Tab-separated table of C-alpha atoms in Angstrom:
chain	number	residue	atom	x	y	z
A	71	UNK	CA	226.381	157.065	177.402
A	72	UNK	CA	224.035	154.682	175.858
A	73	UNK	CA	224.847	151.103	176.202
A	74	UNK	CA	223.377	148.751	173.655
A	75	UNK	CA	222.973	145.224	174.692
A	76	UNK	CA	224.219	142.979	172.054
A	77	UNK	CA	221.427	140.515	172.804
A	78	UNK	CA	218.812	143.059	171.876
A	79	UNK	CA	220.372	143.546	168.501
A	80	UNK	CA	220.345	139.939	167.839
A	81	UNK	CA	216.788	139.744	168.978
A	82	UNK	CA	215.990	142.575	166.504
A	83	UNK	CA	217.908	140.768	163.852
A	84	UNK	CA	216.190	137.470	164.615
A	85	UNK	CA	212.803	139.214	164.555
A	86	UNK	CA	213.408	140.840	161.202
A	87	UNK	CA	214.589	137.586	159.841
A	88	UNK	CA	211.549	135.896	161.300
A	89	UNK	CA	209.244	138.464	159.777
A	90	UNK	CA	211.023	138.117	156.330
A	91	UNK	CA	210.660	134.402	156.556
A	92	UNK	CA	207.086	134.552	157.707
A	93	UNK	CA	206.331	136.936	154.876
A	94	UNK	CA	208.089	134.783	152.410
A	95	UNK	CA	206.860	131.373	153.429
A	96	UNK	CA	203.626	132.046	155.318
A	97	UNK	CA	201.980	135.345	154.337
A	98	UNK	CA	202.338	134.929	150.742
A	99	UNK	CA	200.784	131.452	150.505
A	100	UNK	CA	198.040	132.414	152.928
A	101	UNK	CA	197.301	135.533	150.849
A	102	UNK	CA	197.362	133.409	147.609
A	103	UNK	CA	195.157	130.783	149.129
A	104	UNK	CA	192.859	133.574	150.308
A	105	UNK	CA	192.763	134.993	146.887
A	106	UNK	CA	192.118	131.665	145.323
A	107	UNK	CA	189.329	131.037	147.808
A	108	UNK	CA	187.958	134.410	147.180
A	109	UNK	CA	188.035	133.801	143.456
A	110	UNK	CA	186.301	130.419	143.978
A	111	UNK	CA	183.726	131.984	146.035
A	112	UNK	CA	183.191	134.799	143.474
A	113	UNK	CA	182.907	132.026	140.883
A	114	UNK	CA	180.371	130.122	142.945
A	115	UNK	CA	178.434	133.298	143.451
A	116	UNK	CA	178.552	134.058	139.840
A	117	UNK	CA	177.312	130.588	139.095
A	118	UNK	CA	174.534	131.032	141.711
A	119	UNK	CA	173.614	134.397	139.987
A	120	UNK	CA	173.722	132.670	136.623
A	121	UNK	CA	171.704	129.864	137.880
A	122	UNK	CA	169.350	132.262	139.396
A	123	UNK	CA	169.064	134.184	136.191
A	124	UNK	CA	168.467	130.898	134.405
A	125	UNK	CA	165.811	129.987	136.985
A	126	UNK	CA	164.055	133.325	136.521
A	127	UNK	CA	164.192	132.925	132.751
A	128	UNK	CA	162.718	129.484	133.067
A	129	UNK	CA	160.210	130.810	135.602
A	130	UNK	CA	159.177	133.589	132.983
A	131	UNK	CA	158.962	130.976	130.206
A	132	UNK	CA	156.848	128.743	132.282
A	133	UNK	CA	154.660	131.710	133.245
A	134	UNK	CA	154.342	132.634	129.605
A	135	UNK	CA	153.617	128.978	128.788
A	136	UNK	CA	151.038	128.843	131.524
A	137	UNK	CA	149.481	132.093	130.238
A	138	UNK	CA	149.415	130.748	126.648
A	139	UNK	CA	147.881	127.421	127.997
A	140	UNK	CA	145.277	129.338	129.834
A	141	UNK	CA	144.462	131.292	126.768
A	142	UNK	CA	144.265	128.141	124.791
A	143	UNK	CA	142.084	126.555	127.432
A	144	UNK	CA	139.760	129.669	127.389
A	145	UNK	CA	139.591	129.439	123.630
A	146	UNK	CA	138.987	125.730	123.600
A	147	UNK	CA	136.328	126.284	126.268
A	148	UNK	CA	134.687	129.042	124.285
A	149	UNK	CA	134.740	126.723	121.076
A	150	UNK	CA	133.375	123.766	123.258
A	151	UNK	CA	130.594	126.122	124.495
A	152	UNK	CA	129.740	127.195	120.954
A	153	UNK	CA	129.789	123.520	119.858
A	154	UNK	CA	127.646	122.570	122.736
A	155	UNK	CA	125.223	125.320	121.953
A	156	UNK	CA	125.005	124.319	118.381
A	157	UNK	CA	124.532	120.568	119.369
A	158	UNK	CA	121.907	121.617	121.901
A	159	UNK	CA	120.038	123.768	119.247
A	160	UNK	CA	120.344	120.828	116.760
A	161	UNK	CA	118.936	118.308	119.395
A	162	UNK	CA	116.150	120.794	120.214
A	163	UNK	CA	115.352	121.415	116.585
A	164	UNK	CA	115.303	117.633	115.775
A	165	UNK	CA	113.155	116.941	118.874
A	166	UNK	CA	110.839	119.644	117.730
A	167	UNK	CA	110.586	118.389	114.156
A	168	UNK	CA	110.179	114.880	115.438
A	169	UNK	CA	107.405	116.025	117.799
A	170	UNK	CA	105.823	117.727	114.821
A	171	UNK	CA	106.042	114.672	112.822
A	172	UNK	CA	104.427	112.641	115.541
A	173	UNK	CA	101.735	115.216	115.983
A	174	UNK	CA	101.062	115.389	112.263
A	175	UNK	CA	100.943	111.559	112.100
A	176	UNK	CA	98.458	111.415	115.000
A	177	UNK	CA	96.411	114.201	113.412
A	178	UNK	CA	96.430	112.291	110.164
A	179	UNK	CA	95.421	109.003	111.977
A	180	UNK	CA	92.819	110.730	114.034
A	181	UNK	CA	91.296	112.438	110.977
A	182	UNK	CA	91.316	109.071	109.166
A	183	UNK	CA	89.754	107.201	112.149
A	184	UNK	CA	87.286	110.077	112.240
A	185	UNK	CA	86.490	109.898	108.599
A	186	UNK	CA	86.158	106.030	108.856
A	187	UNK	CA	83.840	106.445	111.915
A	188	UNK	CA	81.691	109.015	110.070
A	189	UNK	CA	81.620	106.824	106.995
A	190	UNK	CA	80.568	103.742	109.030
A	191	UNK	CA	78.022	105.939	110.856
A	192	UNK	CA	76.672	107.442	107.552
A	193	UNK	CA	76.280	103.802	106.263
A	194	UNK	CA	74.768	102.722	109.396
A	195	UNK	CA	72.175	105.664	109.232
A	196	UNK	CA	71.511	105.208	105.579
A	197	UNK	CA	70.914	101.446	106.077
A	198	UNK	CA	68.668	102.118	108.967
A	199	UNK	CA	66.784	104.891	107.085
A	200	UNK	CA	66.442	102.642	104.067
A	201	UNK	CA	64.897	99.888	106.248
A	202	UNK	CA	62.408	102.513	107.793
A	203	UNK	CA	61.602	103.940	104.521
A	204	UNK	CA	61.143	100.530	103.035
A	205	UNK	CA	58.831	99.473	105.796
A	206	UNK	CA	56.977	102.704	105.652
A	207	UNK	CA	56.534	102.619	101.813
A	208	UNK	CA	55.439	99.100	102.044
A	209	UNK	CA	52.491	100.143	104.166
A	210	UNK	CA	51.723	103.015	101.677
A	211	UNK	CA	51.693	101.076	98.626
A	212	UNK	CA	48.050	100.422	97.926
A	213	UNK	CA	46.758	99.001	94.461
A	214	UNK	CA	45.815	102.501	93.529
A	215	UNK	CA	49.336	103.799	94.309
A	216	UNK	CA	50.870	100.779	92.533
A	217	UNK	CA	48.823	101.534	89.510
A	218	UNK	CA	49.810	105.176	89.657
A	219	UNK	CA	53.476	104.207	89.971
A	220	UNK	CA	53.279	101.848	86.905
A	221	UNK	CA	51.537	104.633	84.950
A	222	UNK	CA	53.907	107.459	85.721
A	223	UNK	CA	57.272	105.553	86.069
A	224	UNK	CA	56.835	103.134	83.216
A	225	UNK	CA	55.453	105.896	80.911
A	226	UNK	CA	58.466	108.061	81.707
A	227	UNK	CA	60.976	105.176	81.282
A	228	UNK	CA	59.442	104.064	77.998
A	229	UNK	CA	59.366	107.630	76.664
A	230	UNK	CA	63.031	108.052	77.478
A	231	UNK	CA	63.995	104.744	75.854
A	232	UNK	CA	61.991	105.612	72.780
A	233	UNK	CA	63.841	109.015	72.564
A	234	UNK	CA	67.119	107.270	72.921
A	235	UNK	CA	66.301	104.682	70.224
A	236	UNK	CA	65.156	107.467	67.871
A	237	UNK	CA	68.301	109.509	68.568
A	238	UNK	CA	70.463	106.505	67.691
A	239	UNK	CA	68.484	105.876	64.405
A	240	UNK	CA	68.802	109.513	63.464
A	241	UNK	CA	72.616	109.221	63.695
B	96	UNK	CA	50.659	83.526	68.219
B	97	UNK	CA	52.835	85.779	70.289
B	98	UNK	CA	56.328	86.538	68.990
B	99	UNK	CA	57.718	88.117	72.036
B	100	UNK	CA	57.581	87.498	75.837
B	101	UNK	CA	57.603	90.587	78.048
B	102	UNK	CA	58.427	89.734	81.619
B	103	UNK	CA	56.800	91.904	84.207
B	104	UNK	CA	57.949	91.754	87.792
B	105	UNK	CA	55.902	93.534	90.472
B	106	UNK	CA	55.670	93.318	94.263
B	107	UNK	CA	52.095	92.258	94.178
B	108	UNK	CA	49.984	90.341	91.647
B	109	UNK	CA	48.782	92.624	88.944
B	110	UNK	CA	45.259	93.816	88.980
B	111	UNK	CA	43.275	93.877	85.753
B	112	UNK	CA	43.587	97.561	85.436
B	113	UNK	CA	47.451	97.380	85.981
B	114	UNK	CA	47.889	94.546	83.510
B	115	UNK	CA	45.849	96.567	80.938
B	116	UNK	CA	47.904	99.676	81.503
B	117	UNK	CA	51.182	97.787	81.091
B	118	UNK	CA	49.892	96.093	78.049
B	119	UNK	CA	48.870	99.265	76.492
B	120	UNK	CA	52.166	100.984	77.224
B	121	UNK	CA	54.187	98.087	75.910
B	122	UNK	CA	52.103	97.832	72.691
B	123	UNK	CA	52.871	101.452	71.960
B	124	UNK	CA	56.505	101.018	72.766
B	125	UNK	CA	56.795	97.856	70.553
B	126	UNK	CA	54.952	99.584	67.772
B	127	UNK	CA	52.077	97.208	67.807
B	128	UNK	CA	54.152	94.015	67.839
B	129	UNK	CA	52.377	91.056	69.357
B	130	UNK	CA	53.686	89.923	72.662
B	131	UNK	CA	52.611	88.117	75.792
B	132	UNK	CA	53.130	89.139	79.387
B	133	UNK	CA	54.973	86.815	81.754
B	134	UNK	CA	54.134	87.887	85.221
B	135	UNK	CA	56.225	87.433	88.298
B	136	UNK	CA	56.163	88.492	91.913
B	137	UNK	CA	59.099	89.890	93.787
B	138	UNK	CA	58.101	91.492	97.061
B	139	UNK	CA	61.443	93.150	97.628
B	140	UNK	CA	60.486	95.580	94.865
B	141	UNK	CA	58.289	97.384	97.416
B	142	UNK	CA	56.485	99.219	94.544
B	143	UNK	CA	56.547	99.939	90.922
B	144	UNK	CA	57.474	97.513	88.157
B	145	UNK	CA	60.375	95.925	86.446
B	146	UNK	CA	59.989	95.047	82.720
B	147	UNK	CA	62.272	92.795	80.787
B	148	UNK	CA	61.770	93.186	76.969
B	149	UNK	CA	64.072	92.029	74.424
B	150	UNK	CA	67.534	92.898	75.764
B	151	UNK	CA	66.262	95.839	77.845
B	152	UNK	CA	65.481	95.992	81.583
B	153	UNK	CA	63.206	98.783	82.419
B	154	UNK	CA	63.441	99.148	86.143
B	155	UNK	CA	60.775	101.311	87.720
B	156	UNK	CA	60.732	99.783	91.127
B	157	UNK	CA	60.751	101.604	94.419
B	158	UNK	CA	63.638	99.343	95.483
B	159	UNK	CA	65.945	100.618	92.688
B	160	UNK	CA	65.018	104.243	93.434
B	161	UNK	CA	65.795	103.853	97.042
B	162	UNK	CA	69.141	102.072	96.203
B	163	UNK	CA	70.077	104.964	93.852
B	164	UNK	CA	69.276	107.539	96.674
B	165	UNK	CA	71.222	105.378	99.083
B	166	UNK	CA	74.293	105.252	96.741
B	167	UNK	CA	74.040	109.053	96.230
B	168	UNK	CA	74.076	109.645	99.959
B	169	UNK	CA	76.909	107.365	100.680
B	170	UNK	CA	78.917	108.962	97.902
B	171	UNK	CA	78.569	112.196	99.866
B	172	UNK	CA	75.825	113.675	97.785
B	173	UNK	CA	73.904	114.748	100.902
B	174	UNK	CA	75.904	116.489	103.659
């Protein structure tokens, strides 16, 4: 016959009571606390995920902004190059025109100086020739030549004068 | 008595022949009016004669001819 010790039954009852108490006062709060903790962690993870998404969106926005800025920079650079090219061409054209102006001015001055020089030279030559011719003629005017000069030149001059006077009278 | 004076300028003193020549020509020019010659010497004339009669100057001097040629050349007449 099986003999059941009373103390074992009490121990079982105590154990069951302990388990019930533990379940009621320990296990449930721990589980609740763990749930809360788990929810908190999930919330934090969600926040991190959201933050990460925000950061990625910000990164994309910044990258787009950087791309637009680069595009704008390239556009400005192109315009600047065009403008620089126009300015360069303008400066070259102005310099060329200025050079042409200076060149023409120098040509004009050189031509004027040359003309003045030639004019002076011509005057000098004419003066010199006149002197030589005068001296030469002075040696050639003999009384006979002088008589001939008077005869021919005076005759011709008087005839012309007479003709002019007659023409005036006829009018 | 002479009514008019005809001034005759020459580079040398006139010879008799030259004087007679001038006188004959001027008589013809003045249609026989009486005049007297007033002779002057100007060596710068080189040759020929300059006659001043009434208000006329008849310049037949070599000097004037040379000056005309000179003026013509200086104006670019000869190139």
